[in-house]
Amino acid sequence: MSVSRPAPDPPARRLSLGALARARPKTIVAIWLLAAVILGLRVWGGAGMRISGEIYGLVPMEDRPADDEPMALLTLRPDDAAAPDSDKLIDAAAAVAEELGEERLPIAPPRAELTGWLDAHALYLLPAHARAELQTRLTDEAMTDQIERLRARLSSPLYGLTEEDPRRDPLGLRALGAAATDVYGDIGRTTTQGAEATAAGDLLSRDGASVLMQLSTDRGPDALRTTMAAALGDRPVDVAIVGPQATAQSVAARIRGVVLRLASLIAAGLALVLAVALRAVRPIVSILLAVVTGVLGLLWLAPDLDPYGASLVVLLCGFGCEGALHLQRISARGWPGAAVMGTALLPLWLSPYPVWRQWSVWWLVGIAMIALVLRLAMPAYNQLLGGPTALAGGGFRLRPSRLIAVVLSVGALSTGAWAAQRAAFRGFDRLTADLGALDDAGRKVRDAFFDPSRVVEARSYGADAAQALEQAASDMPALERLIPAVATKIDSPGELVLVESEVASRRAELEQLKLRERMGSLRLILESRGFRSDAFGEFLRSSSSLEVAPTATRAVEGPLGHWVRRYVVDEDGRVAIRSRIHLGPDETTIPPSPTDAAGEEISLRGPAVAARRDRATFADQLGVFVAAQLWLGALFVWLGTRSLPVALAAAVTALSAQTAVLGVMIPMRIPLGPHLVPALLLIGASALVAGARACQAVALKRPIYATGLMVTGLCQVVAGLALVGTGIPLWGQIGLCVAIGASMASGAGMFVAPGLARLFSLRIDHPEDQAKAARDDDDDSEDDA
Amino acid sequence: MNRRTFLAAVGGALVPAAATAAPNRDEQRHNNRVELWHNYAAKTENLLVRLMTTRETSLLDEPLTVTGSLLFLGPGTLVLRDDGLSGSTTIMTREGTLSFANGVKPPAMVPSGRVPAIDWLTDRMLRMFASADTPDALTDGARVNIPRGGGYRLELLPPTGSTIRRKLRSLAVELDPVAGAITQITIAEAQGDRIVLGLADHRQNLAEDDLEPSLAPVRAYLPSLRE
């Protein structure tokens, strides 16, 4: 593919990395190889690559779950011969609780303490709507009816198996308040999956085969497992830790398990693509070594490698190759391509996703490092050993067609507009499973107890725990209004206490009912119907007395105090009670922000609520990121070419490639979400560069090397496919998106961009500029050679 | 071989034989009972029985005794209805259960899968009356105890350590020694109550017209019969 070139200008007229490389090739190659060996040894020794497994990277910091509150799942080892023996499990849980001491907290109110509290304060705690009904229920006629009904139902063989407890509530008064909360109306059964609170305050699954315990500890999962296993001794019980730290450990292990396969896949893929294109060993080795050096350098500088950043590092290998294949340059010095690619993720610096904010800069650093090695070390290497980087085969003169360009572009844009409305959405709270982090223990917790990923918090503040609890009680009505549209359950000690200011008015209200007299009547009615009134003594006594009110202070200092502590957290010198809200399964429902009695907003926190809010704004944000990237990329192209039509055509081409990918994602059932934003931006960058190259080739009347553009795209496809090959679903989605998008970007660059550029301006570039650009281009190509 | 050696050898040979014979006898007693039950139940398409329910409970001064009827409709509907307005109606089906005082608007049916103890009791009681291919259908999946003493009794126990045992201790069945029909069901609850269902005047496979008086009051609540 020889092209006649004019004599180059003297290279000394400007700073050129190529010239520097030619001047001191031995030194540069020696430094390069030394750096590559050192960086390689660091990674080999385990110091150069720190894998964190942090799965909540996309979640805003304030919405991340606490690291120091894991849960422990105790499961009976399956025995085919017998049904699960929950007695053994409860015994095991007691042994573990004893060993852990203060590190273990009740996850549910301990049964006896809760029952005692409700027995003592049942009438105080009735919700407002039930208090009017209460008066009706306490008339002689109503009580007689209720007791006769009770007697009638005693003949049913099912009566004793229900949750009803006539000794504690012969009149069925608790049912009046049952609609609002599980804890109040349905003592013991605390989850919709049917798990029950044990006497100690752990949760026992309905099948009796597993117990869930709440921990509060700074110790890591391994230390906890060791301690708990020692406490369990030879009991036939398995223990698993469930929580952010355990999940991070499992994800990190999964990533470590695929690193070697991933490295092999990408190295083999890139070598194959480059071999087909270049058909020479030395350039392939040098390009691969340059990319590897750049990536290792990034790993040395970058923070811990989380699952999201790791996928970008893999893509960096493929996108870094773009600078190695010197085809038609966008500008004389060849910097716009690297600039477009390097700044592709820069718009994410303004995104709400912490991990993407971080990696938007690290990506730029990575591309810069690879570009530096390619521009400095590779020419030196070629100078030393000979053998320029050259493509086999010749190019062709591209005749841009405006019609084809417009049809393809409009088709892609309309497909994208259609797809954007219909694409499934995957919020960042649901990516745990896609990272392969939802293990058996996590699934069991979700199926047998509750889904921790749907639990969000609302904080109520006070100077101390009692004040915060009182505020939580005051916030309860606002939170309860979230049921059933948004939430399925409110789990808060606030529902068991009364605000101090309400105690007096509630007492006055109850005193009007003349409870002592009413209970006297009830005793007579019971006796007249053959009941032993002593059997109902606890109810009759507690209902007659209004002296003890369910205040926050009493709850914090009383038998429920240990359980209440689970909800308490110190925050900036204040104490907060964290009410837990179990959101419903409909992910499209965005929880409204409730307001407390003073009219102040009660903010809801947690990955689930953050993900739902993100879902609502995702389309707009994606549009902003894409627009920013295209604007930035088009600016670099314009600065490089000084041609507005080319810049505009490249930007529209990039947008077409991105929207076309959206269209393909629907039939391939790839859900859209924040995890795919960088992939879409990289596809845009790839199309922008390919489009600008093609436009320049046409403008300068140069042959376009389709093979070169294809090879560039194929390197990116290889990186995407390597991610797919790891078997991690999240990486598979990112990889597939990139692989499809990169192939489209090359095609769009060739067939759409030049046609659009011609459409935007009959004369793509000014003739004088063309001539100058041609001279510069030839000069620079000589430099490279 | 002298006499002493011979007797010792015979004794030694009989010991293992006797040891293996003991479980066989229990097995035999078990088989006798389930086969006796199967002789009667295998023919059941529907069954109407007079019922006397007695609950012994610490809530009452005296045990509560009410009379009523038990109606079984194959393959899986059981209705226990007390006479008069002072009793209750209990409906047990595979889909769910319902229990309410007579003369009161019944609540919604509790679907199966909510309360393990109710599911277990419902399953065992439906098995008692449903026609089955094998005699073991009565005891399949339950721990079985055969009490000593007279009478054809079988005791079915919930699985060891299961959450069911927090509500229910045992379910005992007594069979008619001749016909094999169930004559008494005793339910021991964990809180100490005991319910004895005495069954008499068994009428098997009645015509629809004969069932109608018993069906009419509950037809609206039976999912299988709702039009």
CSV table of N, CA and C in Angstrom, one decimal, chain A residues 594-668:
chain,number,residue,atom,x,y,z
A,594,PRO,N,-41.8,11.1,52.4
A,594,PRO,CA,-42.8,11.4,53.4
A,594,PRO,C,-42.3,12.7,54.3
A,595,THR,N,-43.3,13.3,54.8
A,595,THR,CA,-43.0,14.5,55.7
A,595,THR,C,-43.4,14.2,57.1
A,596,ASP,N,-42.7,14.6,58.1
A,596,ASP,CA,-43.0,14.4,59.5
A,596,ASP,C,-44.1,15.4,60.0
A,597,ALA,N,-44.4,15.3,61.3
A,597,ALA,CA,-45.4,16.1,61.8
A,597,ALA,C,-45.1,17.6,61.7
A,598,ALA,N,-43.8,17.9,61.7
A,598,ALA,CA,-43.4,19.4,61.6
A,598,ALA,C,-43.3,19.8,60.1
A,599,GLY,N,-43.6,18.9,59.2
A,599,GLY,CA,-43.6,19.3,57.8
A,599,GLY,C,-42.3,19.1,57.1
A,600,GLU,N,-41.3,18.5,57.9
A,600,GLU,CA,-40.0,18.3,57.3
A,600,GLU,C,-39.9,17.0,56.6
A,601,GLU,N,-39.1,17.0,55.6
A,601,GLU,CA,-39.0,15.8,54.7
A,601,GLU,C,-38.2,14.7,55.5
A,602,ILE,N,-38.8,13.4,55.4
A,602,ILE,CA,-38.1,12.3,56.0
A,602,ILE,C,-37.4,11.6,54.8
A,603,SER,N,-36.1,11.7,54.8
A,603,SER,CA,-35.4,11.1,53.6
A,603,SER,C,-35.3,9.6,53.7
A,604,LEU,N,-35.5,9.0,52.6
A,604,LEU,CA,-35.4,7.5,52.6
A,604,LEU,C,-34.0,7.2,52.0
A,605,ARG,N,-33.3,6.3,52.6
A,605,ARG,CA,-31.9,5.9,52.1
A,605,ARG,C,-31.9,4.4,51.9
A,606,GLY,N,-31.0,4.1,50.9
A,606,GLY,CA,-30.7,2.7,50.6
A,606,GLY,C,-30.6,2.5,49.1
A,607,PRO,N,-29.9,1.4,48.8
A,607,PRO,CA,-29.7,1.1,47.3
A,607,PRO,C,-31.0,1.0,46.6
A,608,ALA,N,-32.0,0.4,47.2
A,608,ALA,CA,-33.2,0.2,46.4
A,608,ALA,C,-33.9,1.6,46.1
A,609,VAL,N,-34.0,2.5,47.0
A,609,VAL,CA,-34.7,3.7,46.8
A,609,VAL,C,-33.8,4.6,45.8
A,610,ALA,N,-32.5,4.5,46.0
A,610,ALA,CA,-31.6,5.3,45.1
A,610,ALA,C,-31.7,4.8,43.7
A,611,ALA,N,-31.8,3.5,43.6
A,611,ALA,CA,-32.0,2.9,42.2
A,611,ALA,C,-33.3,3.3,41.6
A,612,ARG,N,-34.3,3.3,42.4
A,612,ARG,CA,-35.6,3.7,41.8
A,612,ARG,C,-35.6,5.2,41.4
A,613,ARG,N,-35.0,6.0,42.2
A,613,ARG,CA,-34.9,7.4,41.8
A,613,ARG,C,-34.0,7.6,40.5
A,614,ASP,N,-32.9,6.8,40.5
A,614,ASP,CA,-32.0,6.8,39.3
A,614,ASP,C,-32.8,6.4,38.1
A,615,ARG,N,-33.7,5.4,38.2
A,615,ARG,CA,-34.4,4.9,37.1
A,615,ARG,C,-35.3,6.0,36.5
A,616,ALA,N,-35.8,6.8,37.4
A,616,ALA,CA,-36.7,7.9,36.9
A,616,ALA,C,-35.9,8.9,36.1
A,617,THR,N,-34.6,9.1,36.4
A,617,THR,CA,-33.9,10.2,35.8
A,617,THR,C,-32.9,9.6,34.8
A,618,PHE,N,-32.8,8.3,34.7
A,618,PHE,CA,-31.7,7.7,33.9
A,618,PHE,C,-31.7,8.2,32.4
A,619,ALA,N,-32.9,8.2,31.8
A,619,ALA,CA,-32.9,8.5,30.4
A,619,ALA,C,-32.4,9.9,30.2
A,620,ASP,N,-32.8,10.8,31.0
A,620,ASP,CA,-32.3,12.2,30.9
A,620,ASP,C,-30.8,12.3,31.1
A,621,GLN,N,-30.3,11.6,32.1
A,621,GLN,CA,-28.9,11.7,32.4
A,621,GLN,C,-28.1,11.0,31.3
A,622,LEU,N,-28.6,9.9,30.8
A,622,LEU,CA,-27.8,9.3,29.7
A,622,LEU,C,-27.7,10.2,28.5
A,623,GLY,N,-28.8,10.9,28.2
A,623,GLY,CA,-28.9,11.9,27.1
A,623,GLY,C,-27.8,13.0,27.4
A,624,VAL,N,-27.7,13.4,28.6
A,624,VAL,CA,-26.7,14.5,28.9
A,624,VAL,C,-25.3,14.0,28.7
A,625,PHE,N,-25.0,12.7,29.2
A,625,PHE,CA,-23.7,12.2,29.1
A,625,PHE,C,-23.3,12.0,27.6
A,626,VAL,N,-24.2,11.5,26.8
A,626,VAL,CA,-24.0,11.3,25.4
A,626,VAL,C,-23.7,12.6,24.7
A,627,ALA,N,-24.6,13.6,25.0
A,627,ALA,CA,-24.5,14.9,24.4
A,627,ALA,C,-23.1,15.5,24.7
A,628,ALA,N,-22.7,15.4,26.0
A,628,ALA,CA,-21.5,16.0,26.4
A,628,ALA,C,-20.3,15.3,25.7
A,629,GLN,N,-20.4,14.0,25.7
A,629,GLN,CA,-19.3,13.3,25.0
A,629,GLN,C,-19.2,13.6,23.5
A,630,LEU,N,-20.4,13.7,22.9
A,630,LEU,CA,-20.4,14.0,21.4
A,630,LEU,C,-19.8,15.4,21.2
A,631,TRP,N,-20.3,16.3,22.1
A,631,TRP,CA,-19.8,17.7,21.9
A,631,TRP,C,-18.3,17.8,22.1
A,632,LEU,N,-17.8,17.1,23.1
A,632,LEU,CA,-16.3,17.1,23.4
A,632,LEU,C,-15.6,16.5,22.2
A,633,GLY,N,-16.1,15.3,21.8
A,633,GLY,CA,-15.4,14.6,20.7
A,633,GLY,C,-15.5,15.4,19.4
A,634,ALA,N,-16.6,16.0,19.1
A,634,ALA,CA,-16.7,16.8,17.9
A,634,ALA,C,-15.8,18.0,18.0
A,635,LEU,N,-15.6,18.6,19.2
A,635,LEU,CA,-14.7,19.7,19.3
A,635,LEU,C,-13.3,19.3,19.0
A,636,PHE,N,-12.9,18.1,19.5
A,636,PHE,CA,-11.5,17.6,19.1
A,636,PHE,C,-11.4,17.4,17.6
A,637,VAL,N,-12.4,16.8,17.0
A,637,VAL,CA,-12.4,16.6,15.6
A,637,VAL,C,-12.3,17.9,14.9
A,638,TRP,N,-13.1,18.9,15.3
A,638,TRP,CA,-13.0,20.2,14.6
A,638,TRP,C,-11.7,20.8,14.8
A,639,LEU,N,-11.1,20.7,16.0
A,639,LEU,CA,-9.8,21.3,16.2
A,639,LEU,C,-8.8,20.6,15.4
A,640,GLY,N,-8.9,19.3,15.2
A,640,GLY,CA,-8.0,18.6,14.3
A,640,GLY,C,-8.1,18.8,12.9
A,641,THR,N,-9.4,19.0,12.4
A,641,THR,CA,-9.6,19.1,11.0
A,641,THR,C,-10.0,20.5,10.6
A,642,ARG,N,-10.4,21.3,11.5
A,642,ARG,CA,-10.9,22.7,11.2
A,642,ARG,C,-12.1,22.6,10.2
A,643,SER,N,-12.8,21.5,10.3
A,643,SER,CA,-13.9,21.3,9.4
A,643,SER,C,-15.2,21.1,10.2
A,644,LEU,N,-16.1,22.0,10.2
A,644,LEU,CA,-17.3,21.8,11.0
A,644,LEU,C,-18.2,20.6,10.4
A,645,PRO,N,-18.3,20.5,9.1
A,645,PRO,CA,-19.1,19.4,8.6
A,645,PRO,C,-18.5,18.1,9.0
A,646,VAL,N,-17.2,17.9,9.0
A,646,VAL,CA,-16.6,16.6,9.4
A,646,VAL,C,-16.9,16.4,10.9
A,647,ALA,N,-16.7,17.4,11.7
A,647,ALA,CA,-17.0,17.3,13.2
A,647,ALA,C,-18.5,16.9,13.4
A,648,LEU,N,-19.3,17.6,12.7
A,648,LEU,CA,-20.8,17.3,12.8
A,648,LEU,C,-21.1,15.9,12.4
A,649,ALA,N,-20.6,15.5,11.2
A,649,ALA,CA,-20.8,14.2,10.7
A,649,ALA,C,-20.3,13.1,11.6
A,650,ALA,N,-19.2,13.3,12.2
A,650,ALA,CA,-18.6,12.3,13.1
A,650,ALA,C,-19.5,12.2,14.3
A,651,ALA,N,-20.0,13.3,14.8
A,651,ALA,CA,-20.9,13.3,16.0
A,651,ALA,C,-22.2,12.6,15.7
A,652,VAL,N,-22.8,12.9,14.6
A,652,VAL,CA,-24.1,12.2,14.2
A,652,VAL,C,-23.8,10.7,14.0
A,653,THR,N,-22.7,10.4,13.4
A,653,THR,CA,-22.3,9.0,13.2
A,653,THR,C,-22.2,8.3,14.5
A,654,ALA,N,-21.6,8.9,15.5
A,654,ALA,CA,-21.4,8.3,16.8
A,654,ALA,C,-22.8,8.1,17.4
A,655,LEU,N,-23.6,9.1,17.4
A,655,LEU,CA,-25.0,9.0,17.9
A,655,LEU,C,-25.7,7.8,17.2
A,656,SER,N,-25.6,7.7,15.9
A,656,SER,CA,-26.3,6.7,15.2
A,656,SER,C,-25.8,5.3,15.7
A,657,ALA,N,-24.5,5.2,15.9
A,657,ALA,CA,-24.0,3.9,16.4
A,657,ALA,C,-24.5,3.6,17.7
A,658,GLN,N,-24.5,4.6,18.6
A,658,GLN,CA,-25.1,4.3,20.0
A,658,GLN,C,-26.5,3.9,20.0
A,659,THR,N,-27.3,4.7,19.1
A,659,THR,CA,-28.8,4.3,19.1
A,659,THR,C,-29.0,3.0,18.5
A,660,ALA,N,-28.2,2.6,17.5
A,660,ALA,CA,-28.3,1.3,16.8
A,660,ALA,C,-28.1,0.2,17.8
A,661,VAL,N,-27.1,0.4,18.7
A,661,VAL,CA,-26.9,-0.6,19.8
A,661,VAL,C,-28.1,-0.7,20.7
A,662,LEU,N,-28.7,0.4,21.0
A,662,LEU,CA,-29.9,0.3,21.9
A,662,LEU,C,-30.9,-0.5,21.2
A,663,GLY,N,-31.1,-0.4,19.9
A,663,GLY,CA,-32.1,-1.2,19.1
A,663,GLY,C,-31.7,-2.6,19.2
A,664,VAL,N,-30.5,-3.0,19.1
A,664,VAL,CA,-30.1,-4.4,19.1
A,664,VAL,C,-30.2,-5.0,20.5
A,665,MET,N,-30.1,-4.2,21.6
A,665,MET,CA,-30.2,-4.7,22.9
A,665,MET,C,-31.6,-5.3,23.3
A,666,ILE,N,-32.6,-4.8,22.6
A,666,ILE,CA,-34.0,-5.3,23.0
A,666,ILE,C,-34.1,-6.8,22.5
A,667,PRO,N,-33.9,-7.1,21.2
A,667,PRO,CA,-34.0,-8.5,20.9
A,667,PRO,C,-33.1,-9.4,21.6
A,668,MET,N,-31.9,-8.9,22.0
A,668,MET,CA,-30.9,-9.7,22.7
A,668,MET,C,-31.2,-9.7,24.2
